[in-house]
PDB file of C-alpha atoms in Angstrom:
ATOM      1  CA  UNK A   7       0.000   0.000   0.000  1.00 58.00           C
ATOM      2  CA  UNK A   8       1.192   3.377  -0.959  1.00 79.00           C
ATOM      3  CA  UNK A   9       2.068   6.054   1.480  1.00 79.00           C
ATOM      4  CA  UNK A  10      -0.597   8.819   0.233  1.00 73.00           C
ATOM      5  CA  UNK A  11      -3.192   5.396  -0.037  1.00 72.00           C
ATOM      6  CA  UNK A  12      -2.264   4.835   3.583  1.00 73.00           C
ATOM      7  CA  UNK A  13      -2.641   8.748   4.832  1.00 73.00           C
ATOM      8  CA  UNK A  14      -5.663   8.600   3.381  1.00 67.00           C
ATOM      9  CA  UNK A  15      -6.910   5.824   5.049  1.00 68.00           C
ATOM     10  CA  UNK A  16      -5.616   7.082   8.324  1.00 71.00           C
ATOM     11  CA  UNK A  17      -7.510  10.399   7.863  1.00 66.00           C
ATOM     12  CA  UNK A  18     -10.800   8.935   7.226  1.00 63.00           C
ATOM     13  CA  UNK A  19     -10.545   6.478   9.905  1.00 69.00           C
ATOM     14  CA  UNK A  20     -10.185   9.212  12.110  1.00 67.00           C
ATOM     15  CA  UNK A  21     -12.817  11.301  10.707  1.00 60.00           C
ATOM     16  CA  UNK A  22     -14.639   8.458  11.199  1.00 60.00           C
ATOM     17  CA  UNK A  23     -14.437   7.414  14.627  1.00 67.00           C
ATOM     18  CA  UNK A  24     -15.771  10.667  16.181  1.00 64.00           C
ATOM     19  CA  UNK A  25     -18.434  11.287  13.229  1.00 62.00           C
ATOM     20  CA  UNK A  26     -19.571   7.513  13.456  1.00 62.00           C
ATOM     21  CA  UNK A  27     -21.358   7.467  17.413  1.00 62.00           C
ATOM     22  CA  UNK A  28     -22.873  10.911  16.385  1.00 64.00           C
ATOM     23  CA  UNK A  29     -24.506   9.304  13.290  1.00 64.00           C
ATOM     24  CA  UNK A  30     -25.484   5.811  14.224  1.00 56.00           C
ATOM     25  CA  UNK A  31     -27.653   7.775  17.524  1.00 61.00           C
ATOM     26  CA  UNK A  32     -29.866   9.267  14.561  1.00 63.00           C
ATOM     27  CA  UNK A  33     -33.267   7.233  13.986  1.00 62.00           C
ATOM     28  CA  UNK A  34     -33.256   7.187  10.047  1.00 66.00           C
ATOM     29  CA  UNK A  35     -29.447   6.485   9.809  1.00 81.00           C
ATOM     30  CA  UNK A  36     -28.589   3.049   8.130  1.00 91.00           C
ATOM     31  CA  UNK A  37     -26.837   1.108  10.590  1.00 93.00           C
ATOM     32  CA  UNK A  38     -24.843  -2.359  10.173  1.00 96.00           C
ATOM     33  CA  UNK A  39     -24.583  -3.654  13.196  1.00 97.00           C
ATOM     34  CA  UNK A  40     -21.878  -7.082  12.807  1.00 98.00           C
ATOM     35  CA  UNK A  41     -19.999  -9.127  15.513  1.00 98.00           C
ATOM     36  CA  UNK A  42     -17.013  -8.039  17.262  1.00 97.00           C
ATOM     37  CA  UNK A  43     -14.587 -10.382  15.784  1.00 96.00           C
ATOM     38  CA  UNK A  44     -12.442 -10.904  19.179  1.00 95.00           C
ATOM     39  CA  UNK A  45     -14.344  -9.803  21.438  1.00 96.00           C
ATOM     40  CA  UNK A  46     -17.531 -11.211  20.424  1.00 97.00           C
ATOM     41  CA  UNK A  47     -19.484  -7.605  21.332  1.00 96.00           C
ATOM     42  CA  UNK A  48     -21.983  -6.342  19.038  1.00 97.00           C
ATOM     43  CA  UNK A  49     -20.519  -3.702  16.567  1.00 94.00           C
ATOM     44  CA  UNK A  50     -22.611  -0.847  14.797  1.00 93.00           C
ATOM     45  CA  UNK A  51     -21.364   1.286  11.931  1.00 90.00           C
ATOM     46  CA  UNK A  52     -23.840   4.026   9.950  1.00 88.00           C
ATOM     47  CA  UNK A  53     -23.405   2.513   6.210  1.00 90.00           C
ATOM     48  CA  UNK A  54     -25.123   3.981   3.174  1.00 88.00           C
ATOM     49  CA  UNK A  55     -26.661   1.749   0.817  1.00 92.00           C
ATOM     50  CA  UNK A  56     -29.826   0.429  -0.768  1.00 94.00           C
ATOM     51  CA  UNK A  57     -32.598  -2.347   0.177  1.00 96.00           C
ATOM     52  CA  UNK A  58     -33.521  -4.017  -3.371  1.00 95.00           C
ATOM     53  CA  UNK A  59     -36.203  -6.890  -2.806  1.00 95.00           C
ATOM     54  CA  UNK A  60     -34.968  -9.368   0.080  1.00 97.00           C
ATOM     55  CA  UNK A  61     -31.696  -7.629   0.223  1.00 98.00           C
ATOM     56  CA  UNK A  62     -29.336  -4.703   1.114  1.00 97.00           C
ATOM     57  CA  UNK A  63     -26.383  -3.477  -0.588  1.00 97.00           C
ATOM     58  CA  UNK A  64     -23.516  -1.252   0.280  1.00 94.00           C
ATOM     59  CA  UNK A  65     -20.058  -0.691  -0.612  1.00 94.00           C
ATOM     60  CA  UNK A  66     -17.278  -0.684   1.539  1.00 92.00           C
ATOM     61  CA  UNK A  67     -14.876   2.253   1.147  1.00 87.00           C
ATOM     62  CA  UNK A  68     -11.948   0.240   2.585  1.00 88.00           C
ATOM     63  CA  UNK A  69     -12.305  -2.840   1.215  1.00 89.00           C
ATOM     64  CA  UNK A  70     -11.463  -5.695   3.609  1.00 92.00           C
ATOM     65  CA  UNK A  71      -9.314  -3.476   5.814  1.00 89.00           C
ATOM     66  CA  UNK A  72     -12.484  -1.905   7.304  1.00 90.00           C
ATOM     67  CA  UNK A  73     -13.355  -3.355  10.338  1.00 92.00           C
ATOM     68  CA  UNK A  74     -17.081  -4.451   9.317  1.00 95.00           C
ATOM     69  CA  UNK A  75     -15.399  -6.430   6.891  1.00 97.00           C
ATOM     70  CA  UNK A  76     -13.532  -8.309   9.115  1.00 97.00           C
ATOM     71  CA  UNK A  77     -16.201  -8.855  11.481  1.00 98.00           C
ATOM     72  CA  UNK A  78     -17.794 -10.211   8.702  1.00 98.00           C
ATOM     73  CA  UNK A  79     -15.654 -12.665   7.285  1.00 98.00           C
ATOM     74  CA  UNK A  80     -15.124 -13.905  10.883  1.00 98.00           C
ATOM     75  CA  UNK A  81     -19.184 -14.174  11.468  1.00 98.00           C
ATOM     76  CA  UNK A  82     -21.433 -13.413   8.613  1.00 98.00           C
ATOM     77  CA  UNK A  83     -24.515 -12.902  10.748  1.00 98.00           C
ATOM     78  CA  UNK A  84     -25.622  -9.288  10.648  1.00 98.00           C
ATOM     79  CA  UNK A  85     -28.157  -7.094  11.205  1.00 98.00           C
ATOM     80  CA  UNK A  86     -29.537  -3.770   9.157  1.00 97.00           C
ATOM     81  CA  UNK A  87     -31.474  -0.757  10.699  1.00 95.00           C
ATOM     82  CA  UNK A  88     -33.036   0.464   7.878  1.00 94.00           C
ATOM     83  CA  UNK A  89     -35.305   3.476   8.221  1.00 91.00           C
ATOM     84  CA  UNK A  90     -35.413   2.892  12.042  1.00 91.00           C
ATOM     85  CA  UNK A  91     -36.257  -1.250  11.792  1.00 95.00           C
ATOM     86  CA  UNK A  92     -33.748  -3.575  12.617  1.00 96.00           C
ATOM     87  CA  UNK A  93     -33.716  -6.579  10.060  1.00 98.00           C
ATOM     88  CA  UNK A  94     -31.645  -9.468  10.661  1.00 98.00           C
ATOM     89  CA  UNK A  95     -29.189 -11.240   7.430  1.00 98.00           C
ATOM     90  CA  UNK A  96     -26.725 -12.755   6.746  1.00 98.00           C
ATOM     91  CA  UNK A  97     -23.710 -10.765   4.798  1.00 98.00           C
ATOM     92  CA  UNK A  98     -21.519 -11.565   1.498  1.00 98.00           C
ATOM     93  CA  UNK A  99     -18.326  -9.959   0.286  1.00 98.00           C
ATOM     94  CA  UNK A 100     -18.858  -9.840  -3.700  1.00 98.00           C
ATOM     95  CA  UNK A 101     -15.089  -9.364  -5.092  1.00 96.00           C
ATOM     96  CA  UNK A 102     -16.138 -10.022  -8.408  1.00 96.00           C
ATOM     97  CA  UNK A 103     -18.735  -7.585  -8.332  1.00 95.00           C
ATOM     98  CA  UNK A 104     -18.056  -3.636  -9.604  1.00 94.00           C
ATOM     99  CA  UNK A 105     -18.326  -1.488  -7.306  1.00 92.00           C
ATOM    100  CA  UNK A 106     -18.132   1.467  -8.630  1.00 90.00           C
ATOM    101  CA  UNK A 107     -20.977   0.472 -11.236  1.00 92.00           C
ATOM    102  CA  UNK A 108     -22.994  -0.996  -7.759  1.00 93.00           C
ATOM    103  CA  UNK A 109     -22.363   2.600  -6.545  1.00 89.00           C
ATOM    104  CA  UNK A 110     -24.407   4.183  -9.039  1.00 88.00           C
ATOM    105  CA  UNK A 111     -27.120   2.777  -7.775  1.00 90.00           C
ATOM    106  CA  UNK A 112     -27.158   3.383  -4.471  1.00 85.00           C
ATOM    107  CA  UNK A 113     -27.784   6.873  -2.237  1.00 78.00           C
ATOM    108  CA  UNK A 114     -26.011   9.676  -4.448  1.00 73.00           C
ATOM    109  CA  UNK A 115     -24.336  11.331  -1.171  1.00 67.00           C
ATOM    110  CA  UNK A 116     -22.794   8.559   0.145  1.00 65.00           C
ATOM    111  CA  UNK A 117     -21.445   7.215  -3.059  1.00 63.00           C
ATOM    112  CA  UNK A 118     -19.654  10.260  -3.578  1.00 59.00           C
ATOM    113  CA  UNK A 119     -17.932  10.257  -0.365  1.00 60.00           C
ATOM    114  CA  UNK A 120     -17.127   6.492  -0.942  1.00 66.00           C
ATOM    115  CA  UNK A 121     -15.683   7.709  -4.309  1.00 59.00           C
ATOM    116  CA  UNK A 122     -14.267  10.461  -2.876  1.00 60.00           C
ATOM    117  CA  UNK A 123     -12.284   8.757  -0.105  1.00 62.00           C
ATOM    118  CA  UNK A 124     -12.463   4.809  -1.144  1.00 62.00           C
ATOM    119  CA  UNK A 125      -8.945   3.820  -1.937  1.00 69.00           C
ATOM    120  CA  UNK A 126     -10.047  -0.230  -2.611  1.00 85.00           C
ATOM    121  CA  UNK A 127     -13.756  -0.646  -2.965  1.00 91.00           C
ATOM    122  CA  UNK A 128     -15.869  -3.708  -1.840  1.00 94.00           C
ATOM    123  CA  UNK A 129     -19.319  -4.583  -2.389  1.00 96.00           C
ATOM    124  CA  UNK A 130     -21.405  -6.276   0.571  1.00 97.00           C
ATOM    125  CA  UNK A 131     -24.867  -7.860   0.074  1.00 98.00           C
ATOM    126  CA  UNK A 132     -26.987  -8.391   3.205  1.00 98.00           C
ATOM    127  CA  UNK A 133     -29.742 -11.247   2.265  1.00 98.00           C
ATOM    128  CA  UNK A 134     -32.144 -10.076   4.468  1.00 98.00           C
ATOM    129  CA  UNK A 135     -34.401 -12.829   6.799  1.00 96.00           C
ATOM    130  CA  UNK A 136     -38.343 -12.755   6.228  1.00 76.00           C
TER     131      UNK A 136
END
């Protein structure tokens, strides 16, 4: 990884962590709440993204080096708050799948900041239970 790829990621991260518990206290914020991968503690992070049918789809700005990712790939049971209703699912990392295409059809403001600041995109799809 590339120095300016890494300062990047270190300024976002930090950005992040004090903009993140302000945004996942607001009722209508999309929130992806995973497994704490070590400590087994439940984990919420405001996402952007899009319900289509039985699922919801985001892309990861990160790619696997954001820590919903890796609480993912350690436990793939998640949950979604979506429009203030929690919805239980199970998540899948899509490698193959474009991401910046998928991003064109999610939320406009939040793909632009995952454009914006993304250095190695990833796109997640929650199957969502019944």
């Amino acid at each position: 990884m590339s120095r300016r790829t890494d300062l990047r990621f270190r300024a976002t991260t930090a950005f992040q962590r004090r903009l993140n518990p302000i945004l996942r206290r607001l009722p209508l914020q999309t929130v992806l709440e995973t497994t704490g991968r070590v400590s087994g503690l439940p984990r919420r992070t405001p996402v952007g993204g899009r319900r289509v049918g039985g699922s919801f789809w985001l892309v990861s700005e990160f790619g696997e080096r954001s820590q919903y990712v890796r609480n993912i790939k350690a436990d793939p049971r998640v949950r979604v708050r979506i429009r203030g209703r929690w919805h239980a699912g199970t998540a899948h990392l899509l490698p193959e799948d474009d991401p910046v295409a998928r991003l064109r059809r999610l939320p406009r403001v939040n793909s632009l900041g995952v454009r914006a600041l993304g250095t190695n995109l990833l796109t997640v799809r929650v199957d969502l239970e019944v």
